[in-house]
Amino acid sequence: TGPPPTAPQSTGPPPTAPQSTGPPPTAPPPDRIVDDPQSTGPPPTAPPPDRIVDDPQSTGPPPTAPPPDRIVDDPQSTGPPPTAPQSTGPPPTAPPPDRISLTRLPKENLLMILSYLGLDDLYRISRVSRMFLNLTHDPSLNARVNLQPWFLNLDDRSLGYFMSRSRVLRRLNLSWLGISNRVSFARVRELLGHCGALVELRLSGCSAVDAETIRCIGSRCIHLEILDLSYVSPGLLLPLARLSSCYRLSYLDITRVMTTTSELSILLLSLVHLKWFIGGSPILLVQQNQLLEIMATTAASIKCLDLWHWDTLTAEGLRYFLSLHGRDMVELNLGWCTRLSNPDVLEEITEFCPKLEVLVLTSLKEVDMETFIALSRGCPKLRLVDLTAARTICREGVEHLLQHCKDLEILDVSYCGGISLDDITQLAAHYPSVRIKSFEKFVAKSVVVS
């Protein structure tokens, strides 16, 4: 019945919380952040970017910037603006583009690319696939074929490669073919027999041309406009009259071709469109005045006439021709025409050829001051003048020609005894735009170098 028992009274100091001497407790894991405004310890670390918690009461450093795809704007933050993380590794590679196949390009683009390839490269690419084989047979890639660079390697078998393409050929160069004796006459005739669309054929120096080849050209290549037969098959007599069906010819080169006057006369009678005739060093052509007269009366307008070494041509025949065609001529070669007298030749040239640009008068023996005055007045458009072996040439005449022919580019005075090497050197220095050629000057330079 007495009073209830009371708790025992402690007389000592009140108990205190146990003090820990170790490191402060670590922050809880990021997924269980607990805000404690009364805590005096270090602020908790920032949560991961996907669970950022803004705490405006926090006095610690601002949280680090989240990744660029989840930026969180904090207008209360006083620290530096967050920056995107800098990668120290190589930049990320772009995604692979769609695969581009040549077969998906338009045909026009492929043909343009193939047009930059040489003949040997076209042959190699034609073996890649059927598509490229068909492309290499396109007429635009086979209209012009030049086999001259491979004349040593060509044989009958390699010529057969062009048989399937020959029908679309427009321009063909077989110069120097047959020198290695690996190509037969029959193979060349077979190839030309399929080239009915040719407008240009060059056979310069070709040894695989005979009389039957000329007949084949005349019967199959009737659309020819350019024909080069210079130096073909030395020693073989060629029937040029069989080319009369090629009446569209505007360019004909028969330098050093062995033929007769009657054969060439028949051919010239059919060439009404002839403009360029090169017939240097003729063989078996005796009546040269007659040939020049036929050419003058048949052709409508001749611009180039090369009569190198026509040793039976006279001034009367030349005058008749120049009186009909001299107004249109731009090139005239009378080198080594020994039957032409100097005064008559220069008189006709200066009278009838005002548009002349190229003049070759090699072996013109007598050239005086009046010759150069007449040339500079009558032919002011001269670009090339060849006076090789003009023994009576003088410096004053050459200088007069250089002063009045403003378009002059080349002047050949080799073997001219009337002008010294010092004169040539001084004139070349005074007229640097003109190339003054001299064999003596070349020899002098060779001696100095050696």
GROMACS .gro file of C-alpha atoms in nm:
model
  450
    1THR     CA    1   0.000   0.000   0.000
    2GLY     CA    2   0.294   0.222  -0.004
    3PRO     CA    3   0.391   0.460  -0.287
    4PRO     CA    4   0.484   0.317  -0.624
    5PRO     CA    5   0.848   0.259  -0.685
    6THR     CA    6   1.031   0.537  -0.864
    7ALA     CA    7   1.312   0.509  -1.116
    8PRO     CA    8   1.648   0.525  -0.962
    9GLN     CA    9   1.798   0.874  -0.978
   10SER     CA   10   2.147   0.893  -1.128
   11THR     CA   11   2.377   1.138  -0.965
   12GLY     CA   12   2.634   1.138  -1.241
   13PRO     CA   13   2.639   1.343  -1.567
   14PRO     CA   14   2.377   1.257  -1.828
   15PRO     CA   15   2.479   0.991  -2.076
   16THR     CA   16   2.607   1.121  -2.412
   17ALA     CA   17   2.591   0.958  -2.754
   18PRO     CA   18   2.888   0.750  -2.829
   19GLN     CA   19   3.146   0.939  -3.033
   20SER     CA   20   3.286   0.754  -3.330
   21THR     CA   21   3.655   0.806  -3.408
   22GLY     CA   22   3.640   0.651  -3.752
   23PRO     CA   23   3.561   0.817  -4.090
   24PRO     CA   24   3.216   0.972  -4.140
   25PRO     CA   25   2.950   0.742  -4.273
   26THR     CA   26   2.929   0.720  -4.647
   27ALA     CA   27   2.631   0.845  -4.844
   28PRO     CA   28   2.358   0.596  -4.914
   29PRO     CA   29   2.341   0.441  -5.255
   30PRO     CA   30   2.211   0.665  -5.539
   31ASP     CA   31   1.874   0.495  -5.558
   32ARG     CA   32   1.796   0.575  -5.197
   33ILE     CA   33   1.902   0.940  -5.147
   34VAL     CA   34   1.791   1.085  -4.811
   35ASP     CA   35   1.785   1.461  -4.763
   36ASP     CA   36   1.888   1.565  -4.417
   37PRO     CA   37   1.902   1.946  -4.376
   38GLN     CA   38   2.042   1.906  -4.022
   39SER     CA   39   2.341   1.704  -4.138
   40THR     CA   40   2.674   1.881  -4.115
   41GLY     CA   41   2.871   1.623  -4.298
   42PRO     CA   42   2.976   1.635  -4.664
   43PRO     CA   43   2.692   1.664  -4.914
   44PRO     CA   44   2.583   1.344  -5.071
   45THR     CA   45   2.728   1.263  -5.408
   46ALA     CA   46   2.521   1.343  -5.717
   47PRO     CA   47   2.285   1.071  -5.825
   48PRO     CA   48   2.332   0.912  -6.165
   49PRO     CA   49   2.214   1.112  -6.470
   50ASP     CA   50   1.888   0.921  -6.501
   51ARG     CA   51   1.778   1.007  -6.146
   52ILE     CA   52   1.891   1.369  -6.087
   53VAL     CA   53   1.740   1.529  -5.774
   54ASP     CA   54   1.741   1.908  -5.743
   55ASP     CA   55   1.808   2.033  -5.395
   56PRO     CA   56   1.794   2.415  -5.370
   57GLN     CA   57   1.905   2.399  -5.002
   58SER     CA   58   2.227   2.220  -5.081
   59THR     CA   59   2.541   2.427  -5.029
   60GLY     CA   60   2.776   2.185  -5.192
   61PRO     CA   61   2.912   2.198  -5.547
   62PRO     CA   62   2.653   2.188  -5.827
   63PRO     CA   63   2.582   1.849  -5.968
   64THR     CA   64   2.773   1.748  -6.275
   65ALA     CA   65   2.606   1.800  -6.614
   66PRO     CA   66   2.391   1.513  -6.733
   67PRO     CA   67   2.461   1.356  -7.070
   68PRO     CA   68   2.369   1.570  -7.376
   69ASP     CA   69   2.052   1.376  -7.443
   70ARG     CA   70   1.910   1.453  -7.095
   71ILE     CA   71   2.025   1.807  -7.006
   72VAL     CA   72   1.844   1.958  -6.703
   73ASP     CA   73   1.834   2.337  -6.677
   74ASP     CA   74   1.885   2.478  -6.330
   75PRO     CA   75   1.826   2.855  -6.321
   76GLN     CA   76   1.943   2.871  -5.956
   77SER     CA   77   2.285   2.729  -6.035
   78THR     CA   78   2.570   2.980  -5.999
   79GLY     CA   79   2.847   2.756  -6.129
   80PRO     CA   80   2.984   2.736  -6.483
   81PRO     CA   81   2.741   2.612  -6.747
   82PRO     CA   82   2.754   2.241  -6.798
   83THR     CA   83   2.973   2.128  -7.086
   84ALA     CA   84   2.931   1.830  -7.310
   85PRO     CA   85   3.163   1.546  -7.228
   86GLN     CA   86   3.479   1.553  -7.441
   87SER     CA   87   3.574   1.227  -7.606
   88THR     CA   88   3.944   1.158  -7.641
   89GLY     CA   89   3.903   0.866  -7.877
   90PRO     CA   90   3.869   0.871  -8.258
   91PRO     CA   91   3.555   1.038  -8.396
   92PRO     CA   92   3.270   0.802  -8.461
   93THR     CA   93   3.266   0.671  -8.814
   94ALA     CA   94   2.976   0.759  -9.040
   95PRO     CA   95   2.734   0.481  -9.115
   96PRO     CA   96   2.837   0.288  -9.427
   97PRO     CA   97   2.672   0.435  -9.740
   98ASP     CA   98   2.460   0.230  -9.967
   99ARG     CA   99   2.671   0.011 -10.192
  100ILE     CA  100   2.712   0.163 -10.542
  101SER     CA  101   2.746  -0.081 -10.826
  102LEU     CA  102   2.868   0.009 -11.173
  103THR     CA  103   2.579  -0.187 -11.313
  104ARG     CA  104   2.340   0.070 -11.162
  105LEU     CA  105   2.499   0.365 -11.346
  106PRO     CA  106   2.332   0.487 -11.666
  107LYS     CA  107   2.480   0.361 -11.989
  108GLU     CA  108   2.573   0.715 -12.096
  109ASN     CA  109   2.787   0.762 -11.785
  110LEU     CA  110   2.964   0.432 -11.833
  111LEU     CA  111   3.041   0.512 -12.196
  112MET     CA  112   3.183   0.848 -12.092
  113ILE     CA  113   3.412   0.676 -11.840
  114LEU     CA  114   3.523   0.418 -12.093
  115SER     CA  115   3.596   0.685 -12.353
  116TYR     CA  116   3.905   0.786 -12.150
  117LEU     CA  117   4.056   0.438 -12.177
  118GLY     CA  118   4.309   0.336 -12.436
  119LEU     CA  119   4.265   0.058 -12.683
  120ASP     CA  120   4.452  -0.196 -12.470
  121ASP     CA  121   4.251  -0.107 -12.158
  122LEU     CA  122   3.924  -0.146 -12.347
  123TYR     CA  123   4.033  -0.492 -12.452
  124ARG     CA  124   4.106  -0.589 -12.090
  125ILE     CA  125   3.782  -0.453 -11.949
  126SER     CA  126   3.580  -0.629 -12.218
  127ARG     CA  127   3.679  -0.958 -12.052
  128VAL     CA  128   3.537  -0.862 -11.710
  129SER     CA  129   3.171  -0.936 -11.780
  130ARG     CA  130   2.918  -0.959 -12.057
  131MET     CA  131   2.794  -0.609 -11.975
  132PHE     CA  132   3.140  -0.456 -12.035
  133LEU     CA  133   3.184  -0.669 -12.345
  134ASN     CA  134   2.869  -0.516 -12.492
  135LEU     CA  135   2.973  -0.167 -12.386
  136THR     CA  136   3.313  -0.193 -12.554
  137HIS     CA  137   3.135  -0.273 -12.881
  138ASP     CA  138   2.937   0.051 -12.866
  139PRO     CA  139   2.987   0.260 -13.185
  140SER     CA  140   3.088   0.566 -12.984
  141LEU     CA  141   3.398   0.380 -12.855
  142ASN     CA  142   3.494   0.227 -13.188
  143ALA     CA  143   3.447   0.518 -13.425
  144ARG     CA  144   3.820   0.603 -13.407
  145VAL     CA  145   4.095   0.337 -13.382
  146ASN     CA  146   4.468   0.413 -13.393
  147LEU     CA  147   4.685   0.101 -13.421
  148GLN     CA  148   5.009   0.281 -13.505
  149PRO     CA  149   5.154   0.262 -13.148
  150TRP     CA  150   5.133  -0.121 -13.161
  151PHE     CA  151   5.258  -0.175 -13.517
  152LEU     CA  152   5.542  -0.403 -13.398
  153ASN     CA  153   5.314  -0.632 -13.195
  154LEU     CA  154   5.019  -0.666 -13.431
  155ASP     CA  155   4.968  -0.983 -13.631
  156ASP     CA  156   4.688  -1.149 -13.826
  157ARG     CA  157   4.528  -1.283 -13.509
  158SER     CA  158   4.517  -0.946 -13.332
  159LEU     CA  159   4.363  -0.782 -13.639
  160GLY     CA  160   4.083  -1.035 -13.618
  161TYR     CA  161   3.979  -0.877 -13.287
  162PHE     CA  162   3.857  -0.571 -13.482
  163MET     CA  163   3.655  -0.763 -13.738
  164SER     CA  164   3.338  -0.746 -13.528
  165ARG     CA  165   3.387  -0.372 -13.471
  166SER     CA  166   3.496  -0.275 -13.822
  167ARG     CA  167   3.145  -0.197 -13.944
  168VAL     CA  168   3.119   0.105 -13.713
  169LEU     CA  169   3.473   0.234 -13.770
  170ARG     CA  170   3.492   0.591 -13.895
  171ARG     CA  171   3.864   0.666 -13.862
  172LEU     CA  172   4.137   0.403 -13.884
  173ASN     CA  173   4.515   0.443 -13.861
  174LEU     CA  174   4.726   0.146 -13.977
  175SER     CA  175   5.048   0.341 -14.031
  176TRP     CA  176   5.373   0.139 -14.021
  177LEU     CA  177   5.177  -0.185 -14.012
  178GLY     CA  178   5.358  -0.481 -14.165
  179ILE     CA  179   5.713  -0.367 -14.097
  180SER     CA  180   5.762  -0.668 -13.867
  181ASN     CA  181   5.631  -0.904 -14.143
  182ARG     CA  182   5.366  -1.043 -13.906
  183VAL     CA  183   5.067  -0.912 -14.099
  184SER     CA  184   4.962  -1.051 -14.435
  185PHE     CA  185   4.814  -0.862 -14.730
  186ALA     CA  186   4.505  -1.083 -14.717
  187ARG     CA  187   4.434  -0.996 -14.354
  188VAL     CA  188   4.455  -0.623 -14.421
  189ARG     CA  189   4.222  -0.658 -14.720
  190GLU     CA  190   3.978  -0.859 -14.509
  191LEU     CA  191   3.974  -0.589 -14.241
  192LEU     CA  192   3.930  -0.304 -14.488
  193GLY     CA  193   3.657  -0.500 -14.665
  194HIS     CA  194   3.440  -0.465 -14.352
  195CYS     CA  195   3.510  -0.091 -14.306
  196GLY     CA  196   3.242   0.046 -14.533
  197ALA     CA  197   3.176   0.350 -14.310
  198LEU     CA  198   3.533   0.483 -14.305
  199VAL     CA  199   3.586   0.854 -14.366
  200GLU     CA  200   3.956   0.860 -14.273
  201LEU     CA  201   4.221   0.598 -14.351
  202ARG     CA  202   4.591   0.641 -14.282
  203LEU     CA  203   4.837   0.386 -14.422
  204SER     CA  204   5.161   0.586 -14.404
  205GLY     CA  205   5.461   0.355 -14.422
  206CYS     CA  206   5.239   0.045 -14.424
  207SER     CA  207   5.414  -0.248 -14.594
  208ALA     CA  208   5.099  -0.462 -14.616
  209VAL     CA  209   4.945  -0.269 -14.905
  210ASP     CA  210   4.949  -0.403 -15.260
  211ALA     CA  211   4.747  -0.353 -15.577
  212GLU     CA  212   4.463  -0.573 -15.449
  213THR     CA  213   4.445  -0.365 -15.132
  214ILE     CA  214   4.403  -0.048 -15.341
  215ARG     CA  215   4.121  -0.215 -15.535
  216CYS     CA  216   3.956  -0.318 -15.208
  217ILE     CA  217   3.971   0.039 -15.077
  218GLY     CA  218   3.822   0.173 -15.398
  219SER     CA  219   3.532  -0.073 -15.392
  220ARG     CA  220   3.451  -0.084 -15.018
  221CYS     CA  221   3.561   0.248 -14.864
  222ILE     CA  222   3.375   0.481 -15.098
  223HIS     CA  223   3.295   0.736 -14.825
  224LEU     CA  224   3.658   0.828 -14.762
  225GLU     CA  225   3.741   1.193 -14.715
  226ILE     CA  226   4.101   1.159 -14.590
  227LEU     CA  227   4.347   0.910 -14.739
  228ASP     CA  228   4.716   0.890 -14.652
  229LEU     CA  229   4.922   0.655 -14.871
  230SER     CA  230   5.263   0.814 -14.814
  231TYR     CA  231   5.558   0.574 -14.833
  232VAL     CA  232   5.338   0.263 -14.866
  233SER     CA  233   5.497  -0.058 -14.994
  234PRO     CA  234   5.815   0.081 -15.152
  235GLY     CA  235   5.882  -0.069 -15.495
  236LEU     CA  236   5.523  -0.177 -15.566
  237LEU     CA  237   5.333  -0.018 -15.854
  238LEU     CA  238   4.990   0.085 -15.726
  239PRO     CA  239   4.684   0.135 -15.950
  240LEU     CA  240   4.558   0.463 -15.805
  241ALA     CA  241   4.292   0.489 -16.075
  242ARG     CA  242   4.092   0.226 -15.880
  243LEU     CA  243   4.032   0.494 -15.614
  244SER     CA  244   3.818   0.702 -15.850
  245SER     CA  245   3.503   0.589 -15.668
  246CYS     CA  246   3.626   0.777 -15.359
  247TYR     CA  247   3.516   1.109 -15.510
  248ARG     CA  248   3.457   1.262 -15.165
  249LEU     CA  249   3.829   1.282 -15.095
  250SER     CA  250   3.939   1.623 -14.970
  251TYR     CA  251   4.284   1.515 -14.844
  252LEU     CA  252   4.522   1.296 -15.046
  253ASP     CA  253   4.883   1.216 -14.960
  254ILE     CA  254   5.078   1.007 -15.214
  255THR     CA  255   5.433   1.101 -15.114
  256ARG     CA  256   5.684   0.855 -15.261
  257VAL     CA  257   5.409   0.636 -15.408
  258MET     CA  258   5.503   0.452 -15.725
  259THR     CA  259   5.234   0.511 -15.986
  260THR     CA  260   5.205   0.629 -16.345
  261THR     CA  261   5.091   0.962 -16.486
  262SER     CA  262   4.783   0.807 -16.647
  263GLU     CA  263   4.673   0.638 -16.323
  264LEU     CA  264   4.703   0.959 -16.122
  265SER     CA  265   4.533   1.160 -16.397
  266ILE     CA  266   4.225   0.936 -16.385
  267LEU     CA  267   4.211   0.971 -16.007
  268LEU     CA  268   4.249   1.350 -16.010
  269LEU     CA  269   3.967   1.385 -16.263
  270SER     CA  270   3.723   1.244 -16.008
  271LEU     CA  271   3.835   1.444 -15.703
  272VAL     CA  272   3.613   1.749 -15.728
  273HIS     CA  273   3.628   1.812 -15.349
  274LEU     CA  274   4.007   1.797 -15.321
  275LYS     CA  275   4.156   2.066 -15.094
  276TRP     CA  276   4.484   1.918 -14.967
  277PHE     CA  277   4.721   1.748 -15.210
  278ILE     CA  278   5.060   1.618 -15.094
  279GLY     CA  279   5.254   1.454 -15.373
  280GLY     CA  280   5.618   1.501 -15.280
  281SER     CA  281   5.899   1.309 -15.446
  282PRO     CA  282   5.689   1.142 -15.716
  283ILE     CA  283   5.805   0.825 -15.884
  284LEU     CA  284   5.733   0.767 -16.255
  285LEU     CA  285   5.537   1.093 -16.282
  286VAL     CA  286   5.685   1.256 -16.589
  287GLN     CA  287   5.418   1.492 -16.724
  288GLN     CA  288   5.383   1.702 -16.410
  289ASN     CA  289   5.248   2.013 -16.584
  290GLN     CA  290   4.959   1.803 -16.718
  291LEU     CA  291   4.876   1.670 -16.372
  292LEU     CA  292   4.875   2.019 -16.224
  293GLU     CA  293   4.646   2.142 -16.501
  294ILE     CA  294   4.398   1.858 -16.439
  295MET     CA  295   4.399   1.934 -16.070
  296ALA     CA  296   4.343   2.303 -16.132
  297THR     CA  297   4.043   2.249 -16.361
  298THR     CA  298   3.878   1.969 -16.160
  299ALA     CA  299   3.905   2.069 -15.794
  300ALA     CA  300   3.682   2.349 -15.668
  301SER     CA  301   3.921   2.500 -15.414
  302ILE     CA  302   4.268   2.379 -15.319
  303LYS     CA  303   4.421   2.518 -15.000
  304CYS     CA  304   4.742   2.313 -14.973
  305LEU     CA  305   4.974   2.208 -15.254
  306ASP     CA  306   5.291   2.011 -15.180
  307LEU     CA  307   5.502   1.961 -15.493
  308TRP     CA  308   5.830   1.875 -15.326
  309HIS     CA  309   6.086   1.767 -15.585
  310TRP     CA  310   5.860   1.799 -15.889
  311ASP     CA  311   6.164   1.846 -16.108
  312THR     CA  312   5.978   1.871 -16.443
  313LEU     CA  313   5.729   2.139 -16.335
  314THR     CA  314   5.769   2.469 -16.517
  315ALA     CA  315   5.672   2.827 -16.435
  316GLU     CA  316   5.392   2.819 -16.697
  317GLY     CA  317   5.218   2.524 -16.531
  318LEU     CA  318   5.249   2.681 -16.187
  319ARG     CA  319   5.116   3.015 -16.307
  320TYR     CA  320   4.807   2.854 -16.457
  321PHE     CA  321   4.732   2.672 -16.134
  322LEU     CA  322   4.788   2.975 -15.906
  323SER     CA  323   4.570   3.194 -16.125
  324LEU     CA  324   4.274   2.962 -16.044
  325HIS     CA  325   4.342   2.859 -15.684
  326GLY     CA  326   4.600   3.103 -15.547
  327ARG     CA  327   4.340   3.319 -15.367
  328ASP     CA  328   4.243   3.033 -15.137
  329MET     CA  329   4.582   2.875 -15.078
  330VAL     CA  330   4.739   2.875 -14.731
  331GLU     CA  331   5.029   2.632 -14.788
  332LEU     CA  332   5.265   2.599 -15.084
  333ASN     CA  333   5.570   2.375 -15.105
  334LEU     CA  334   5.795   2.424 -15.408
  335GLY     CA  335   6.114   2.283 -15.257
  336TRP     CA  336   6.364   2.144 -15.507
  337CYS     CA  337   6.150   2.228 -15.810
  338THR     CA  338   6.462   2.288 -16.013
  339ARG     CA  339   6.287   2.385 -16.338
  340LEU     CA  340   6.124   2.689 -16.184
  341SER     CA  341   6.305   3.017 -16.241
  342ASN     CA  342   6.333   3.237 -15.936
  343PRO     CA  343   6.188   3.569 -16.064
  344ASP     CA  344   5.884   3.402 -16.219
  345VAL     CA  345   5.806   3.194 -15.909
  346LEU     CA  346   5.812   3.488 -15.670
  347GLU     CA  347   5.609   3.703 -15.909
  348GLU     CA  348   5.327   3.448 -15.927
  349ILE     CA  349   5.330   3.382 -15.553
  350THR     CA  350   5.313   3.746 -15.452
  351GLU     CA  351   5.049   3.821 -15.714
  352PHE     CA  352   4.805   3.535 -15.658
  353CYS     CA  353   4.851   3.416 -15.295
  354PRO     CA  354   4.752   3.688 -15.045
  355LYS     CA  355   4.638   3.435 -14.778
  356LEU     CA  356   4.953   3.225 -14.787
  357GLU     CA  357   5.076   3.116 -14.442
  358VAL     CA  358   5.334   2.845 -14.518
  359LEU     CA  359   5.588   2.886 -14.799
  360VAL     CA  360   5.873   2.643 -14.872
  361LEU     CA  361   6.126   2.756 -15.134
  362THR     CA  362   6.416   2.523 -15.059
  363SER     CA  363   6.706   2.551 -15.305
  364LEU     CA  364   6.588   2.885 -15.441
  365LYS     CA  365   6.925   2.997 -15.565
  366GLU     CA  366   6.883   3.368 -15.623
  367VAL     CA  367   6.716   3.567 -15.346
  368ASP     CA  368   6.782   3.940 -15.322
  369MET     CA  369   6.640   4.238 -15.137
  370GLU     CA  370   6.355   4.277 -15.385
  371THR     CA  371   6.247   3.919 -15.316
  372PHE     CA  372   6.187   3.990 -14.948
  373ILE     CA  373   6.009   4.319 -15.023
  374ALA     CA  374   5.774   4.141 -15.263
  375LEU     CA  375   5.704   3.860 -15.014
  376SER     CA  376   5.631   4.095 -14.725
  377ARG     CA  377   5.391   4.300 -14.939
  378GLY     CA  378   5.213   4.021 -15.124
  379CYS     CA  379   5.197   3.763 -14.839
  380PRO     CA  380   5.169   3.952 -14.509
  381LYS     CA  381   5.013   3.653 -14.327
  382LEU     CA  382   5.316   3.426 -14.356
  383ARG     CA  383   5.382   3.211 -14.049
  384LEU     CA  384   5.655   2.981 -14.184
  385VAL     CA  385   5.913   3.055 -14.453
  386ASP     CA  386   6.177   2.803 -14.560
  387LEU     CA  387   6.464   2.952 -14.760
  388THR     CA  388   6.713   2.671 -14.709
  389ALA     CA  389   7.012   2.682 -14.945
  390ALA     CA  390   6.928   3.031 -15.077
  391ARG     CA  391   7.288   3.128 -15.132
  392THR     CA  392   7.242   3.497 -15.214
  393ILE     CA  393   7.032   3.580 -14.909
  394CYS     CA  394   7.122   3.902 -14.724
  395ARG     CA  395   7.065   4.025 -14.372
  396GLU     CA  396   6.875   4.337 -14.482
  397GLY     CA  397   6.621   4.126 -14.670
  398VAL     CA  398   6.568   3.892 -14.376
  399GLU     CA  399   6.522   4.185 -14.138
  400HIS     CA  400   6.272   4.348 -14.376
  401LEU     CA  401   6.070   4.023 -14.380
  402LEU     CA  402   6.078   4.004 -13.998
  403GLN     CA  403   5.955   4.361 -13.965
  404HIS     CA  404   5.657   4.341 -14.200
  405CYS     CA  405   5.531   3.984 -14.146
  406LYS     CA  406   5.390   4.025 -13.798
  407ASP     CA  407   5.259   3.666 -13.778
  408LEU     CA  408   5.590   3.504 -13.870
  409GLU     CA  409   5.685   3.221 -13.632
  410ILE     CA  410   5.954   3.015 -13.811
  411LEU     CA  411   6.221   3.125 -14.058
  412ASP     CA  412   6.470   2.867 -14.187
  413VAL     CA  413   6.792   3.012 -14.334
  414SER     CA  414   7.011   2.703 -14.314
  415TYR     CA  415   7.298   2.681 -14.563
  416CYS     CA  416   7.248   3.042 -14.670
  417GLY     CA  417   7.593   3.177 -14.746
  418GLY     CA  418   7.490   3.545 -14.754
  419ILE     CA  419   7.412   3.566 -14.383
  420SER     CA  420   7.661   3.494 -14.106
  421LEU     CA  421   7.613   3.323 -13.773
  422ASP     CA  422   7.655   3.656 -13.593
  423ASP     CA  423   7.375   3.806 -13.802
  424ILE     CA  424   7.144   3.518 -13.712
  425THR     CA  425   7.225   3.556 -13.342
  426GLN     CA  426   7.156   3.930 -13.344
  427LEU     CA  427   6.829   3.891 -13.536
  428ALA     CA  428   6.712   3.616 -13.300
  429ALA     CA  429   6.778   3.842 -13.001
  430HIS     CA  430   6.596   4.135 -13.164
  431TYR     CA  431   6.295   3.925 -13.273
  432PRO     CA  432   6.245   3.671 -12.991
  433SER     CA  433   5.895   3.574 -13.107
  434VAL     CA  434   6.038   3.428 -13.432
  435ARG     CA  435   6.228   3.102 -13.433
  436ILE     CA  436   6.517   3.154 -13.676
  437LYS     CA  437   6.649   2.811 -13.773
  438SER     CA  438   7.000   2.758 -13.898
  439PHE     CA  439   7.201   2.441 -13.928
  440GLU     CA  440   7.522   2.637 -13.873
  441LYS     CA  441   7.386   2.771 -13.543
  442PHE     CA  442   7.300   2.418 -13.434
  443VAL     CA  443   7.651   2.296 -13.517
  444ALA     CA  444   7.806   2.590 -13.329
  445LYS     CA  445   7.604   2.509 -13.017
  446SER     CA  446   7.703   2.143 -13.039
  447VAL     CA  447   8.072   2.235 -13.059
  448VAL     CA  448   8.044   2.465 -12.755
  449VAL     CA  449   7.867   2.200 -12.549
  450SER     CA  450   8.118   1.931 -12.643
   0.00000   0.00000   0.00000
